[in-house]
C-alpha cells in the first residue's frame, strides 16, 4: 500500500457514517440468539454483495442467503483499464470467500422466478428458497431490440458491449489488439440514463491512449446519442482536445439506428469500423422485469427511498442500477453500495418491528482515468427529503477535479480496493 492510499477503516468509517443508515439502532446486536428473519439477496454485484455483508455486520442473527450466477465478483469499475492493456482481468476479479466467512450462505445459481405472494425464489434447477424479505440487485439488462441488427450482432460475438465486465471485456480487448494500425474503433453511447455516466468517455480516453502508442495511425470514433458529454464534461473535452487530438473524434447527437455487418447506420450517415463497441440502451435486469417490479417508464423499478422497498411489491427491496434514480443520482457501483447500506439497516429494523432511519444520506465518488496514469473524479452527497420523499443533492457538496492528475489515479485504485473490501468483506 503506498502513501496515497486511503486507509480502509478511514474510508469505511466515512462511508458508513455518511450512509447514515440506522447504525445506532443496530449497535450492540449480537450474532447469538434465534434468527430474527430470513433474507434472500439475489445478485452478488456491488449492491447485492454489500447488502449481504451489512445484514450480517449490523444484524448478526439475520439468516442471509446470497444467490449469484457467477463464481466470482468481476468489477466493471477499473475494467476499462483492461481494455487499454493497463490491467489484467485478475486485477478486477475477487472471490466471495469473505462473505462466506462472515456467515452469508452462498448459492451459485440463476434465479429464474420470484413468487412474491408465497415469498420464495426459484432457481433454474427447480430448487426453491423461502424468505421473509427479499433483496433484488440484478443490475441492468439491454434493450438490444431498439437498434436494428444489434441482437444478432451481439449474439454472434462480432459486436461487443463490454458493459458487463467478464468475458465481454476479454473479447473486446482482443478485438482492440487485433485491430490494424490505421484501423477505426467506433464506440456508440446510448441515450441516458445508462450505467455509469462517465464510463464511456473514460473508455474512449483509455483506448485512445493505448492506440496512440501501439497503433498511432488508428482512430477512436465516439458516437454519442446524447446532445453532450454526460459527466465531467469540461474535463473530458479537455482530455479529448489536449491528449487525443488526431486520434479521437467525438460526435454528439449521433444515435445508432441499425447494424449490418461492419456497417453502422446513423440518422444521416453510414460508417464502417474495424471494431464496433456498442453500449446498448439499458433497463432494470431481467429478473426485476419478470418479477413484475418494473413500474417506471417500462424500464426501471420504483422504490421507497427510506427502505429501498419496491413500490410494486411489499417485502421486496430493489437496489443499485435496476432502480429509477432519484434526481441527479448516478447509476454507479458506489451508489449501489450506498443503496445496500440503506436497505440492510432498514431490513434489520423492519424485521425487529422498529422504525427505520427517517433521514438517510448517501454519497457517490466516481473516478475516471483519462490516460494510463491520470484520473479525474466527480463526487456528490444526497440527503433524503421527507417532503418530496426522494434523495436530493446537498447544496455545496461534491464537485469535480480541477484538472486530471496522477494522485487521483492512485486514489481511484485505492477506491476500488476499498469498495471491494467493504462489499465483499475482504481482509
Ligand atoms: C466500464 C464501466 C466502468 C464503470 N466504472 C465505475 C466506477 O468507476 N465507479 C462506480 O461507482 N461505478 C462504475 N461503473 C458502474 C457500476 O459497475 C454499476 O453501477 C454497478 O455494478 C451496479 O451495481 P448493481 O449491484 O446494481 O449491479 P451489478 O454490479 O451488475 O450486479 C448484478 C449482479 O446480479 C447478478 N444477477 C443478475 N440476475 C441474476 C439472476 N437472475 N440470478 C442470479 N444472479 C443474477 C449478476 O451476475 C451480477 O453479478 C462502471 C460500469 C462500467 C460498465
mmCIF file of C-alpha atoms in Angstrom, residues 27-191:
data_model
loop_
_atom_site.group_PDB
_atom_site.id
_atom_site.type_symbol
_atom_site.label_atom_id
_atom_site.label_comp_id
_atom_site.label_asym_id
_atom_site.label_seq_id
_atom_site.Cartn_x
_atom_site.Cartn_y
_atom_site.Cartn_z
ATOM 1 C CA UNK A 27 -25.231 -1.138 17.644
ATOM 2 C CA UNK A 28 -24.865 -3.858 20.194
ATOM 3 C CA UNK A 29 -26.640 -6.518 18.182
ATOM 4 C CA UNK A 30 -25.010 -9.875 18.514
ATOM 5 C CA UNK A 31 -24.980 -12.923 16.276
ATOM 6 C CA UNK A 32 -26.225 -15.077 19.132
ATOM 7 C CA UNK A 33 -29.857 -15.921 19.795
ATOM 8 C CA UNK A 34 -32.531 -17.055 17.383
ATOM 9 C CA UNK A 35 -32.614 -15.720 13.853
ATOM 10 C CA UNK A 36 -34.704 -12.555 13.510
ATOM 11 C CA UNK A 37 -35.587 -13.459 9.923
ATOM 12 C CA UNK A 38 -34.548 -14.926 6.583
ATOM 13 C CA UNK A 39 -33.307 -12.545 3.913
ATOM 14 C CA UNK A 40 -32.530 -13.760 0.413
ATOM 15 C CA UNK A 41 -30.341 -11.473 -1.708
ATOM 16 C CA UNK A 42 -30.223 -12.077 -5.470
ATOM 17 C CA UNK A 43 -27.217 -10.684 -7.348
ATOM 18 C CA UNK A 44 -23.712 -10.585 -5.902
ATOM 19 C CA UNK A 45 -22.525 -7.398 -7.619
ATOM 20 C CA UNK A 46 -21.864 -4.059 -5.924
ATOM 21 C CA UNK A 47 -25.352 -3.766 -4.432
ATOM 22 C CA UNK A 48 -26.177 -7.355 -3.505
ATOM 23 C CA UNK A 49 -22.801 -8.290 -2.035
ATOM 24 C CA UNK A 50 -22.799 -5.172 0.154
ATOM 25 C CA UNK A 51 -26.343 -5.839 1.390
ATOM 26 C CA UNK A 52 -25.477 -9.415 2.351
ATOM 27 C CA UNK A 53 -22.339 -8.261 4.133
ATOM 28 C CA UNK A 54 -24.019 -5.462 6.084
ATOM 29 C CA UNK A 55 -27.031 -7.567 7.067
ATOM 30 C CA UNK A 56 -24.556 -9.831 8.858
ATOM 31 C CA UNK A 57 -22.344 -6.996 10.139
ATOM 32 C CA UNK A 58 -25.185 -4.904 11.559
ATOM 33 C CA UNK A 59 -27.844 -7.575 12.106
ATOM 34 C CA UNK A 60 -25.744 -10.521 13.228
ATOM 35 C CA UNK A 61 -28.535 -13.001 13.709
ATOM 36 C CA UNK A 62 -30.240 -12.440 10.378
ATOM 37 C CA UNK A 63 -30.240 -15.552 8.198
ATOM 38 C CA UNK A 64 -28.720 -14.292 4.917
ATOM 39 C CA UNK A 65 -28.537 -16.212 1.629
ATOM 40 C CA UNK A 66 -26.826 -14.637 -1.389
ATOM 41 C CA UNK A 67 -27.620 -16.117 -4.800
ATOM 42 C CA UNK A 68 -25.292 -15.170 -7.682
ATOM 43 C CA UNK A 69 -24.970 -16.789 -11.099
ATOM 44 C CA UNK A 70 -21.213 -16.231 -11.412
ATOM 45 C CA UNK A 71 -18.491 -17.966 -9.401
ATOM 46 C CA UNK A 72 -16.591 -14.707 -8.801
ATOM 47 C CA UNK A 73 -17.221 -10.983 -8.476
ATOM 48 C CA UNK A 74 -15.912 -9.177 -11.574
ATOM 49 C CA UNK A 75 -15.809 -5.378 -11.316
ATOM 50 C CA UNK A 76 -16.882 -3.017 -14.091
ATOM 51 C CA UNK A 77 -15.004 -0.152 -12.374
ATOM 52 C CA UNK A 78 -11.319 -0.415 -13.472
ATOM 53 C CA UNK A 79 -12.308 -2.784 -16.325
ATOM 54 C CA UNK A 80 -11.748 -0.022 -18.888
ATOM 55 C CA UNK A 81 -8.049 -0.230 -17.943
ATOM 56 C CA UNK A 82 -8.112 -3.883 -19.052
ATOM 57 C CA UNK A 83 -9.231 -2.680 -22.488
ATOM 58 C CA UNK A 84 -6.196 -0.395 -22.636
ATOM 59 C CA UNK A 85 -3.883 -3.253 -21.602
ATOM 60 C CA UNK A 86 -3.012 -1.452 -18.364
ATOM 61 C CA UNK A 87 -4.679 -4.028 -16.047
ATOM 62 C CA UNK A 88 -5.492 -7.749 -16.249
ATOM 63 C CA UNK A 89 -8.819 -9.466 -15.534
ATOM 64 C CA UNK A 90 -7.302 -10.869 -12.334
ATOM 65 C CA UNK A 91 -6.942 -7.248 -11.132
ATOM 66 C CA UNK A 92 -10.733 -6.733 -11.307
ATOM 67 C CA UNK A 93 -11.803 -10.182 -10.057
ATOM 68 C CA UNK A 94 -12.398 -11.097 -6.416
ATOM 69 C CA UNK A 95 -13.857 -14.142 -4.630
ATOM 70 C CA UNK A 96 -16.872 -14.461 -2.346
ATOM 71 C CA UNK A 97 -14.879 -16.174 0.464
ATOM 72 C CA UNK A 98 -15.039 -13.131 2.739
ATOM 73 C CA UNK A 99 -18.835 -13.125 2.689
ATOM 74 C CA UNK A 100 -18.908 -16.838 3.425
ATOM 75 C CA UNK A 101 -16.568 -16.309 6.386
ATOM 76 C CA UNK A 102 -18.903 -13.519 7.572
ATOM 77 C CA UNK A 103 -21.751 -16.034 7.787
ATOM 78 C CA UNK A 104 -23.512 -15.403 4.472
ATOM 79 C CA UNK A 105 -24.863 -18.579 2.839
ATOM 80 C CA UNK A 106 -23.690 -18.530 -0.765
ATOM 81 C CA UNK A 107 -25.584 -20.194 -3.570
ATOM 82 C CA UNK A 108 -24.143 -20.105 -7.083
ATOM 83 C CA UNK A 109 -27.097 -20.276 -9.429
ATOM 84 C CA UNK A 110 -29.577 -18.472 -11.626
ATOM 85 C CA UNK A 111 -32.816 -17.257 -10.043
ATOM 86 C CA UNK A 112 -35.467 -17.904 -12.671
ATOM 87 C CA UNK A 113 -38.589 -16.698 -10.850
ATOM 88 C CA UNK A 114 -39.834 -14.829 -7.807
ATOM 89 C CA UNK A 115 -43.118 -15.771 -6.147
ATOM 90 C CA UNK A 116 -43.932 -12.595 -4.253
ATOM 91 C CA UNK A 117 -47.179 -13.976 -2.794
ATOM 92 C CA UNK A 118 -45.592 -17.176 -1.470
ATOM 93 C CA UNK A 119 -42.347 -15.320 -0.525
ATOM 94 C CA UNK A 120 -39.926 -17.624 -2.272
ATOM 95 C CA UNK A 121 -37.494 -17.604 -5.186
ATOM 96 C CA UNK A 122 -36.998 -20.436 -7.658
ATOM 97 C CA UNK A 123 -33.615 -21.416 -9.056
ATOM 98 C CA UNK A 124 -33.127 -22.531 -12.656
ATOM 99 C CA UNK A 125 -32.620 -26.116 -11.417
ATOM 100 C CA UNK A 126 -36.035 -26.048 -9.707
ATOM 101 C CA UNK A 127 -34.953 -25.610 -6.073
ATOM 102 C CA UNK A 128 -36.930 -23.040 -4.072
ATOM 103 C CA UNK A 129 -35.717 -20.810 -1.248
ATOM 104 C CA UNK A 130 -38.164 -19.072 1.094
ATOM 105 C CA UNK A 131 -37.633 -15.589 2.523
ATOM 106 C CA UNK A 132 -39.138 -13.124 4.960
ATOM 107 C CA UNK A 133 -37.614 -10.244 2.972
ATOM 108 C CA UNK A 134 -36.089 -10.349 -0.495
ATOM 109 C CA UNK A 135 -33.402 -8.062 -1.925
ATOM 110 C CA UNK A 136 -33.024 -7.950 -5.705
ATOM 111 C CA UNK A 137 -29.822 -6.414 -7.073
ATOM 112 C CA UNK A 138 -29.817 -7.744 -10.646
ATOM 113 C CA UNK A 139 -28.113 -4.752 -12.263
ATOM 114 C CA UNK A 140 -29.070 -3.927 -15.847
ATOM 115 C CA UNK A 141 -30.042 -5.784 -18.992
ATOM 116 C CA UNK A 142 -30.008 -4.489 -22.540
ATOM 117 C CA UNK A 143 -32.754 -3.192 -24.857
ATOM 118 C CA UNK A 144 -30.984 -4.530 -27.941
ATOM 119 C CA UNK A 145 -34.252 -4.615 -29.849
ATOM 120 C CA UNK A 146 -34.117 -0.800 -30.115
ATOM 121 C CA UNK A 147 -31.261 -0.968 -32.652
ATOM 122 C CA UNK A 148 -31.858 -2.969 -35.823
ATOM 123 C CA UNK A 149 -29.490 -5.938 -36.144
ATOM 124 C CA UNK A 150 -27.900 -5.402 -32.726
ATOM 125 C CA UNK A 151 -29.329 -8.535 -31.053
ATOM 126 C CA UNK A 152 -27.877 -10.970 -33.621
ATOM 127 C CA UNK A 153 -24.608 -8.993 -33.801
ATOM 128 C CA UNK A 154 -24.160 -9.282 -30.018
ATOM 129 C CA UNK A 155 -25.212 -12.954 -30.013
ATOM 130 C CA UNK A 156 -22.623 -13.764 -32.660
ATOM 131 C CA UNK A 157 -19.876 -12.079 -30.602
ATOM 132 C CA UNK A 158 -18.887 -9.956 -33.623
ATOM 133 C CA UNK A 159 -20.081 -6.803 -31.868
ATOM 134 C CA UNK A 160 -19.304 -6.410 -28.152
ATOM 135 C CA UNK A 161 -20.652 -4.136 -25.442
ATOM 136 C CA UNK A 162 -18.135 -4.681 -22.640
ATOM 137 C CA UNK A 163 -20.735 -3.101 -20.328
ATOM 138 C CA UNK A 164 -20.869 -6.122 -18.006
ATOM 139 C CA UNK A 165 -17.306 -6.949 -17.033
ATOM 140 C CA UNK A 166 -16.174 -10.524 -17.724
ATOM 141 C CA UNK A 167 -15.816 -12.450 -20.989
ATOM 142 C CA UNK A 168 -17.006 -9.382 -22.945
ATOM 143 C CA UNK A 169 -14.097 -7.346 -21.544
ATOM 144 C CA UNK A 170 -11.580 -10.031 -22.563
ATOM 145 C CA UNK A 171 -13.054 -10.361 -26.063
ATOM 146 C CA UNK A 172 -13.147 -6.588 -26.610
ATOM 147 C CA UNK A 173 -9.504 -6.260 -25.583
ATOM 148 C CA UNK A 174 -8.650 -8.986 -28.129
ATOM 149 C CA UNK A 175 -10.504 -7.093 -30.862
ATOM 150 C CA UNK A 176 -8.613 -3.888 -29.999
ATOM 151 C CA UNK A 177 -5.290 -5.755 -30.037
ATOM 152 C CA UNK A 178 -6.125 -7.367 -33.386
ATOM 153 C CA UNK A 179 -7.007 -4.017 -34.994
ATOM 154 C CA UNK A 180 -4.630 -2.977 -37.783
ATOM 155 C CA UNK A 181 -2.591 0.210 -37.367
ATOM 156 C CA UNK A 182 -4.785 2.705 -39.172
ATOM 157 C CA UNK A 183 -7.980 0.933 -38.059
ATOM 158 C CA UNK A 184 -11.073 2.521 -36.529
ATOM 159 C CA UNK A 185 -12.509 1.755 -33.081
ATOM 160 C CA UNK A 186 -16.078 3.096 -33.032
ATOM 161 C CA UNK A 187 -17.908 3.350 -29.725
ATOM 162 C CA UNK A 188 -21.646 4.038 -29.517
ATOM 163 C CA UNK A 189 -23.111 5.601 -26.364
ATOM 164 C CA UNK A 190 -26.856 5.207 -25.710
ATOM 165 C CA UNK A 191 -29.166 7.969 -24.545
#
